Short mmCIF file of C-alpha atoms and ligand atoms in Angstrom, two decimals:
data_model
loop_
_atom_site.label_atom_id
_atom_site.label_comp_id
_atom_site.label_asym_id
_atom_site.label_seq_id
_atom_site.Cartn_x
_atom_site.Cartn_y
_atom_site.Cartn_z
CA MET A 24 99.99 114.24 81.75
CA LEU A 25 103.05 113.05 79.87
CA ILE A 26 104.67 114.77 76.89
CA ASN A 27 106.51 112.15 74.88
CA GLY A 28 109.55 112.72 72.74
CA ALA A 29 110.23 116.46 73.02
CA ARG A 30 113.49 118.33 72.60
CA LEU A 31 114.55 120.34 75.68
CA PRO A 32 117.06 123.18 75.24
CA SER A 33 119.45 121.59 77.73
CA GLU A 34 119.40 118.05 76.26
CA ASP A 35 120.60 116.56 73.01
CA ARG A 36 118.30 113.52 73.16
CA LEU A 37 114.53 113.34 73.08
CA MET A 38 112.93 113.60 76.50
CA ASP A 39 109.62 112.78 78.19
CA VAL A 40 108.17 115.30 80.63
CA GLY A 41 105.53 114.34 83.18
CA VAL A 42 103.20 116.72 85.01
CA ARG A 43 101.09 116.18 88.11
CA ASN A 44 99.04 118.78 90.03
CA GLY A 45 100.53 121.57 87.95
CA LEU A 46 104.15 120.65 88.66
CA ILE A 47 106.83 118.95 86.59
CA VAL A 48 107.40 115.60 88.31
CA TYR A 49 109.25 113.56 85.69
CA VAL A 50 111.98 114.42 83.16
CA GLU A 51 113.78 111.44 81.60
CA PRO A 52 115.07 110.35 78.18
CA SER A 53 112.32 109.00 75.93
CA GLY A 54 111.74 105.29 76.01
CA SER A 55 112.85 104.87 79.61
CA ASP A 56 111.27 101.81 81.24
CA ILE A 57 110.52 103.81 84.40
CA ALA A 58 108.07 106.09 82.52
CA PRO A 59 105.01 106.54 84.75
CA ALA A 60 101.48 105.79 83.61
CA ALA A 61 99.66 108.94 82.52
CA LYS A 62 96.00 109.87 82.05
CA THR A 63 96.86 112.06 79.09
CA VAL A 64 99.74 111.57 76.69
CA GLU A 65 100.82 114.30 74.29
CA ASN A 66 103.11 113.37 71.44
CA GLY A 67 105.96 115.87 71.23
CA HIS A 68 106.86 114.67 67.71
CA GLY A 69 110.48 115.66 68.35
CA GLY A 70 109.61 119.36 68.60
CA VAL A 71 111.22 121.82 71.02
CA LEU A 72 109.60 122.18 74.44
CA LEU A 73 110.42 125.45 76.19
CA PRO A 74 109.39 126.83 79.55
CA GLY A 75 106.62 129.41 78.98
CA LEU A 76 107.78 132.59 77.25
CA VAL A 77 108.16 135.64 79.48
CA GLU A 78 107.12 139.10 78.27
CA PRO A 79 109.10 141.36 80.62
CA HIS A 80 108.01 144.85 79.48
CA ILE A 81 104.65 145.75 77.99
CA HIS A 82 102.04 148.53 78.18
CA LEU A 83 98.54 147.07 78.09
CA GLU A 84 96.20 150.02 78.58
CA LYS A 85 97.68 152.04 75.74
CA ALA A 86 97.81 149.23 73.17
CA TYR A 87 95.76 149.30 69.96
CA LEU A 88 95.35 153.07 69.55
CA LEU A 89 96.07 153.39 65.81
CA SER A 90 92.46 154.06 64.85
CA ARG A 91 92.35 157.03 67.27
CA MET A 92 95.49 158.72 65.88
CA GLU A 93 95.31 161.38 63.18
CA ARG A 94 99.01 161.09 62.38
CA GLU A 95 102.18 159.24 63.38
CA ALA A 96 104.40 160.65 66.16
CA ALA A 97 107.67 162.14 64.92
CA SER A 98 109.53 162.03 68.23
CA LEU A 99 109.43 160.55 71.72
CA GLN A 100 108.05 163.76 73.21
CA GLU A 101 105.33 163.84 70.57
CA ALA A 102 104.40 160.20 71.25
CA ILE A 103 104.15 160.99 74.98
CA ALA A 104 102.03 164.11 74.31
CA MET A 105 99.70 162.37 71.82
CA THR A 106 99.15 159.47 74.20
CA ALA A 107 98.58 161.81 77.18
CA ASP A 108 95.88 163.54 75.11
CA MET A 109 94.19 160.24 74.25
CA LYS A 110 94.37 159.11 77.89
CA HIS A 111 91.74 161.71 78.81
CA SER A 112 89.16 159.61 76.97
CA PHE A 113 90.25 156.19 78.31
CA THR A 114 87.61 154.42 80.38
CA ARG A 115 88.11 151.40 82.57
CA SER A 116 86.20 149.07 80.25
CA ASP A 117 87.97 150.44 77.18
CA MET A 118 91.37 149.86 78.81
CA LYS A 119 90.40 146.35 79.91
CA GLU A 120 89.12 145.42 76.48
CA ARG A 121 92.29 146.48 74.68
CA SER A 122 94.49 144.93 77.40
CA LEU A 123 92.63 141.65 77.11
CA ALA A 124 93.14 141.59 73.35
CA VAL A 125 96.90 141.82 73.96
CA ILE A 126 96.84 139.15 76.67
CA ARG A 127 94.84 136.74 74.48
CA GLU A 128 97.37 137.10 71.70
CA ALA A 129 100.29 136.72 74.11
CA VAL A 130 98.87 133.52 75.64
CA ARG A 131 98.23 132.04 72.19
CA ASN A 132 101.86 132.78 71.41
CA GLY A 133 103.17 130.93 74.45
CA VAL A 134 103.51 133.71 77.02
CA THR A 135 102.88 132.42 80.55
CA HIS A 136 104.35 135.39 82.49
CA MET A 137 104.11 139.09 81.75
CA ARG A 138 105.20 142.34 83.43
CA CYS A 139 103.04 145.32 82.48
CA HIS A 140 103.54 149.00 83.26
CA ALA A 141 100.23 150.48 84.45
CA GLU A 142 100.19 154.27 84.29
CA VAL A 143 99.54 156.05 87.55
CA ASP A 144 99.23 159.81 87.14
CA PRO A 145 96.86 162.76 87.59
CA ILE A 146 95.18 162.05 84.21
CA LEU A 147 94.18 158.44 84.84
CA GLY A 148 94.44 158.44 88.61
CA LEU A 149 94.36 154.78 89.63
CA THR A 150 91.94 153.56 86.92
CA ALA A 151 94.59 151.96 84.66
CA PHE A 152 96.19 150.34 87.70
CA GLU A 153 92.86 149.05 89.03
CA ALA A 154 91.94 147.71 85.57
CA ALA A 155 95.26 145.83 85.50
CA LEU A 156 94.65 144.49 89.00
CA GLU A 157 91.23 143.13 87.94
CA LEU A 158 92.74 141.57 84.81
CA LYS A 159 95.47 139.94 86.86
CA GLU A 160 92.80 137.92 88.70
CA GLN A 161 90.67 137.35 85.61
CA VAL A 162 93.49 135.79 83.57
CA ARG A 163 95.50 134.10 86.29
CA HIS A 164 94.59 130.60 85.05
CA ALA A 165 96.42 131.43 81.79
CA LEU A 166 99.03 134.03 82.67
CA ASP A 167 100.87 135.44 85.69
CA LEU A 168 100.76 139.22 85.43
CA GLN A 169 103.12 141.49 87.37
CA ILE A 170 102.05 145.13 87.58
CA VAL A 171 104.56 147.96 87.64
CA VAL A 172 103.24 151.17 89.22
CA PHE A 173 104.45 153.44 86.45
CA PRO A 174 104.66 157.27 86.61
CA GLN A 175 104.61 157.87 82.83
CA GLU A 176 103.97 161.61 83.20
CA GLY A 177 106.88 162.12 85.63
CA ILE A 178 106.84 162.46 89.41
CA SER A 179 107.97 166.00 90.27
CA LYS A 180 106.51 167.16 86.95
CA SER A 181 103.05 165.81 87.86
CA PRO A 182 102.25 166.72 91.49
CA GLY A 183 100.17 164.11 93.29
CA THR A 184 101.89 161.19 91.54
CA THR A 185 103.88 160.01 94.58
CA GLU A 186 100.68 159.70 96.62
CA LEU A 187 98.98 157.75 93.81
CA MET A 188 101.99 155.43 93.55
CA GLU A 189 101.90 154.77 97.29
CA GLU A 190 98.20 153.97 97.12
CA ALA A 191 98.77 151.59 94.18
CA LEU A 192 101.57 149.84 96.08
CA ARG A 193 99.30 149.45 99.10
CA LEU A 194 96.59 147.98 96.83
CA GLY A 195 98.92 145.30 95.45
CA GLY A 196 101.29 146.79 92.86
CA ASP A 197 104.16 144.36 92.34
CA VAL A 198 106.96 146.66 91.21
CA VAL A 199 107.91 150.35 91.64
CA GLY A 200 108.30 152.08 88.27
CA GLY A 201 110.54 155.01 87.35
CA ILE A 202 111.03 157.14 84.26
CA THR A 203 114.24 159.14 84.38
CA TYR A 204 113.65 161.25 81.26
CA GLN A 205 110.40 162.81 82.44
CA ASP A 206 111.78 164.69 85.48
CA ALA A 207 114.52 167.34 85.35
CA ASP A 208 115.97 166.37 88.76
CA LEU A 209 117.38 162.85 88.43
CA ASP A 210 118.50 162.63 92.06
CA GLY A 211 115.06 163.65 93.31
CA HIS A 212 113.41 161.06 91.05
CA LEU A 213 115.75 158.31 92.25
CA ASP A 214 115.27 159.35 95.92
CA CYS A 215 111.53 158.94 95.48
CA VAL A 216 111.43 155.56 93.72
CA PHE A 217 114.26 153.90 95.65
CA GLY A 218 112.52 155.20 98.80
CA LEU A 219 109.21 153.59 97.74
CA ALA A 220 110.98 150.33 96.86
CA GLU A 221 112.54 150.20 100.31
CA LYS A 222 109.35 151.21 102.16
CA TYR A 223 107.17 148.59 100.39
CA GLY A 224 109.85 145.93 99.84
CA LYS A 225 109.39 145.88 96.05
CA PRO A 226 111.74 145.57 93.07
CA LEU A 227 112.26 148.51 90.69
CA ASP A 228 111.76 148.81 86.95
CA PHE A 229 112.87 151.94 85.08
CA HIS A 230 112.30 153.50 81.73
CA ALA A 231 115.75 155.08 81.27
CA ASP A 232 117.93 156.89 78.76
CA PHE A 233 115.52 156.53 75.85
CA PHE A 234 117.61 158.74 73.55
CA ASP A 235 120.39 158.60 71.03
CA ASN A 236 122.11 161.38 72.96
CA PRO A 237 125.23 159.98 74.70
CA GLU A 238 125.07 162.71 77.36
CA GLN A 239 121.99 161.08 78.95
CA VAL A 240 123.26 158.44 81.35
CA ALA A 241 120.76 158.10 84.15
CA ILE A 242 121.68 154.42 84.13
CA VAL A 243 124.92 155.31 85.94
CA GLY A 244 122.93 156.86 88.80
CA ILE A 245 120.55 153.88 88.80
CA ALA A 246 123.44 151.38 88.97
CA GLU A 247 125.23 153.31 91.74
CA ARG A 248 122.05 153.56 93.84
CA THR A 249 121.34 149.88 93.25
CA ILE A 250 124.72 148.95 94.71
CA ALA A 251 124.46 151.47 97.56
CA SER A 252 121.04 150.13 98.59
CA GLY A 253 122.02 146.47 98.23
CA MET A 254 119.36 145.88 95.57
CA GLN A 255 121.56 143.97 93.11
CA GLY A 256 119.37 141.70 90.95
CA LEU A 257 116.16 143.54 91.92
CA VAL A 258 116.38 146.46 89.48
CA SER A 259 115.59 146.53 85.74
CA ALA A 260 115.90 149.28 83.15
CA GLY A 261 114.21 149.41 79.74
CA HIS A 262 115.49 151.21 76.62
CA VAL A 263 118.96 152.43 77.85
CA THR A 264 119.64 153.36 74.24
CA SER A 265 121.91 156.38 74.88
CA LEU A 266 124.55 153.83 75.78
CA GLY A 267 124.53 152.68 72.16
CA SER A 268 125.57 156.17 70.98
CA MET A 269 128.53 156.51 73.34
CA PRO A 270 132.20 156.10 72.41
CA TYR A 271 133.15 152.45 72.90
CA GLU A 272 135.48 152.78 75.91
CA GLN A 273 133.04 154.96 77.80
CA ALA A 274 130.10 152.65 77.04
CA ALA A 275 132.15 149.62 78.09
CA ALA A 276 132.88 151.23 81.48
CA VAL A 277 129.17 151.92 82.02
CA ALA A 278 128.28 148.37 80.91
CA GLU A 279 130.73 147.04 83.48
CA LEU A 280 129.08 149.12 86.22
CA ILE A 281 125.64 147.82 85.13
CA GLY A 282 126.98 144.28 85.37
CA LYS A 283 128.37 144.94 88.85
CA ALA A 284 125.00 146.33 89.96
CA GLY A 285 123.15 143.31 88.54
CA VAL A 286 120.70 145.64 86.76
CA HIS A 287 118.70 143.75 84.11
CA ILE A 288 118.59 145.62 80.79
CA MET A 289 115.45 145.33 78.67
CA SER A 290 115.98 145.99 74.98
CA LEU A 291 112.77 147.22 73.33
CA PRO A 292 113.72 147.14 69.66
CA ALA A 293 110.34 147.81 68.01
CA THR A 294 110.06 151.17 69.82
CA ASP A 295 113.76 152.03 69.99
CA LEU A 296 114.34 151.51 66.26
CA PHE A 297 111.21 153.50 65.41
CA ILE A 298 111.88 156.54 67.64
CA ASN A 299 115.67 156.91 67.78
CA GLY A 300 118.08 158.05 65.06
CA ARG A 301 115.58 160.42 63.46
CA GLY A 302 117.79 163.49 63.91
CA ASP A 303 120.62 161.92 61.91
CA ARG A 304 120.34 163.22 58.35
CA GLU A 305 123.23 160.97 57.37
CA LYS A 306 124.23 157.56 58.72
CA PRO A 307 121.21 157.28 61.02
CA ARG A 308 121.93 155.32 64.18
CA ARG A 309 119.85 152.30 65.04
CA GLY A 310 119.34 153.58 68.55
CA LEU A 311 119.44 150.22 70.31
CA THR A 312 121.12 149.47 73.60
CA PRO A 313 124.47 147.73 72.88
CA VAL A 314 123.19 144.20 73.45
CA ARG A 315 126.37 142.29 72.70
CA MET A 316 128.65 144.55 74.73
CA LEU A 317 126.32 144.36 77.73
CA MET A 318 126.21 140.57 77.55
CA GLU A 319 130.01 140.44 77.31
CA LYS A 320 130.12 142.39 80.58
CA GLY A 321 127.86 139.81 82.23
CA VAL A 322 124.65 141.87 82.09
CA ASN A 323 121.34 140.01 81.86
CA VAL A 324 119.84 141.50 78.68
CA VAL A 325 116.23 140.63 77.88
CA ILE A 326 113.75 141.59 75.16
CA GLY A 327 110.36 143.28 75.49
CA VAL A 328 107.70 144.24 72.98
CA ASN A 329 106.95 147.44 74.98
CA ASN A 330 104.07 148.79 72.90
CA VAL A 331 101.58 147.26 70.52
CA ARG A 332 100.20 149.62 67.84
CA ASN A 333 100.22 153.10 69.39
CA PRO A 334 102.13 156.41 68.88
CA PHE A 335 105.34 154.94 70.37
CA THR A 336 105.24 151.82 68.18
CA PRO A 337 102.72 151.71 65.32
CA PHE A 338 103.63 148.05 64.75
CA GLY A 339 103.77 144.90 66.65
CA LYS A 340 101.92 142.04 68.16
CA ALA A 341 102.20 140.33 71.46
CA ASP A 342 104.62 137.69 70.23
CA PRO A 343 108.05 137.59 71.90
CA LEU A 344 109.40 135.66 68.90
CA GLU A 345 108.61 138.56 66.58
CA THR A 346 110.45 140.98 68.89
CA ALA A 347 113.41 138.61 69.21
CA TRP A 348 113.53 138.21 65.43
CA LEU A 349 113.65 142.01 65.06
CA LEU A 350 116.52 142.21 67.54
CA ALA A 351 118.32 139.35 65.77
CA VAL A 352 118.27 141.29 62.50
CA THR A 353 119.23 144.66 63.93
CA ALA A 354 121.76 143.57 66.57
CA TYR A 355 123.61 141.26 64.14
CA MET A 356 122.57 138.07 65.92
CA GLY A 357 122.13 135.69 62.99
CA GLY A 358 124.03 132.56 64.03
CA GLU A 359 122.80 129.33 65.53
CA SER A 360 124.29 130.16 68.93
CA ASP A 361 122.67 133.62 68.69
CA ALA A 362 119.27 131.96 68.16
CA LYS A 363 119.82 129.86 71.30
CA GLN A 364 120.87 133.00 73.17
CA LEU A 365 117.78 134.91 71.99
CA ILE A 366 115.49 132.08 73.13
CA ARG A 367 117.27 132.04 76.52
CA MET A 368 116.62 135.81 76.74
CA LEU A 369 112.87 135.20 76.20
CA THR A 370 112.78 132.44 78.79
CA ASP A 371 115.37 132.03 81.57
CA GLY A 372 116.81 135.56 81.25
CA ALA A 373 113.44 137.30 81.41
CA ALA A 374 112.35 134.99 84.26
CA ARG A 375 115.44 136.07 86.22
CA ALA A 376 114.66 139.75 85.57
CA LEU A 377 111.12 139.21 86.88
CA GLY A 378 112.37 137.34 89.94
CA LEU A 379 110.45 134.12 89.09
CA THR A 380 111.60 131.33 91.35
CA ASP A 381 109.44 128.39 90.21
CA TYR A 382 110.36 128.70 86.54
CA GLY A 383 111.95 126.23 84.12
CA LEU A 384 111.65 122.64 83.00
CA GLY A 385 113.27 121.10 86.06
CA LEU A 386 111.70 118.70 88.55
CA GLY A 387 109.36 120.43 90.98
CA LYS A 388 108.97 123.55 88.82
CA THR A 389 105.57 124.87 87.80
CA ALA A 390 104.48 123.27 84.50
CA ASP A 391 104.34 126.44 82.38
CA MET A 392 105.42 125.23 78.95
CA VAL A 393 105.17 125.83 75.23
CA LEU A 394 105.64 123.11 72.61
CA PHE A 395 106.67 123.81 69.02
CA GLY A 396 106.68 121.65 65.91
CA GLU A 397 110.18 122.96 65.07
CA THR A 398 113.15 120.84 66.07
CA SER A 399 115.63 123.66 66.87
CA GLU A 400 115.66 127.09 68.50
CA ARG A 401 116.94 128.56 65.26
CA ASP A 402 113.95 127.24 63.32
CA ILE A 403 111.59 128.58 65.98
CA LEU A 404 113.13 132.05 65.62
CA LEU A 405 113.16 131.98 61.83
CA ASN A 406 109.68 130.50 61.35
CA LYS A 407 107.87 132.32 64.17
CA PRO A 408 105.31 129.55 63.78
CA GLU A 409 101.60 130.02 64.44
CA SER A 410 101.39 126.51 65.74
CA ARG A 411 102.19 126.39 69.47
CA THR A 412 100.73 124.39 72.33
CA VAL A 413 100.75 126.16 75.68
CA TRP A 414 100.28 124.87 79.23
CA LYS A 415 99.82 126.98 82.36
CA ARG A 416 100.28 125.08 85.62
CA GLY A 417 99.92 121.88 83.63
CA VAL A 418 96.60 122.86 82.03
CA LYS A 419 96.49 123.38 78.28
CA VAL A 420 95.46 127.01 77.67
CA ALA A 421 96.17 127.38 73.97
CA ASP A 422 96.57 125.08 71.04
CA SER A 423 96.83 126.05 67.41
CA ARG A 424 93.87 123.78 66.67
CA THR A 425 91.37 125.04 69.25
CA VAL A 426 92.73 128.33 70.42
CA SER A 427 89.97 130.63 71.56
CA ASN A 428 87.94 128.05 73.49
CA LEU A 429 90.87 126.92 75.52
CA ILE A 430 92.22 130.32 76.55
CA GLY A 431 88.91 131.26 78.14
CA VAL A 432 89.93 134.80 79.05
ZN1 ZN B 598 107.83 150.97 78.14
#
């Protein structure tokens, strides 16, 4: 297959991209006389071709709960409690159905890789995890799914959770999850999850410092442990919003430590903006992690949708461009170079956070790609177009013209 005349982020001329056996085997300027013969030719029409979008932080089994809620949550603790209540009635098929609805939408929108947090706790046991594991196989032709073994209800707070996490890791969990604000003893929590990461040889992904209270800085402990255990580059943390409420000098010092530890920071604006800042009667804070400061300190900052239509986030759809647009507005990222940066966060940055090694539009990489009609990253971000053509391992899985048939999940 050959895509003719597309714009690649790294090139200022139109390029042709050739794919064979699921891999990118040809990348040359359009019109080159060495262009190989192809069975299928797709006209790029000068639109931007990106590597597949990466959704680095999402909760599948608790998506689409609005119709089951009697009211909106007024705080993080209330969102956790409301969801824990609803979890008692989750069944495996119910979780799979709602998860699949999210995945279908994500694939249509150009997502080829996703990291989900599957809840492992005494309420659900391993059912959410097992449902995710089944989905991972079911959708693998369209999407690579990483599963975080996620102790949403806390570890010391919910006895039996460590054993469930171990079982999930033995069954094929990809990443050890942590949630620093659910357990009173931070050191004990970190001992447990860093211990599991070492024992099973897995990366770590935290929910951390989801507050607008500058006293909450579990991220410092996470960064220090990351360095001490030699896990630089293998640890991520979502939210980290307390950092945005800290005095500048103090926040800058923490950002520097995060950079040194190579911890990837996942900004989750749809949830963070909705939950944080509510206690401020005047001058309410936005409650985001300080994206620009972190990037200035060399931190890999990426963007996740986190939740889709539940007590934590009664908005949203599985479209990374919508989440990036929201961050652009609220983190003052309105320029052309900001748009390029935001697109890099959704692609190369998120791929780095997820440890993907065969990612990108280079020769020999897996042909996971999304083609837009827009001719610049800025237009992609501003238009959030419906029209996208998506390939997974060189096979077209979504096209604005014939979407549902092609996805097949
Ligand atoms: Zn989350």
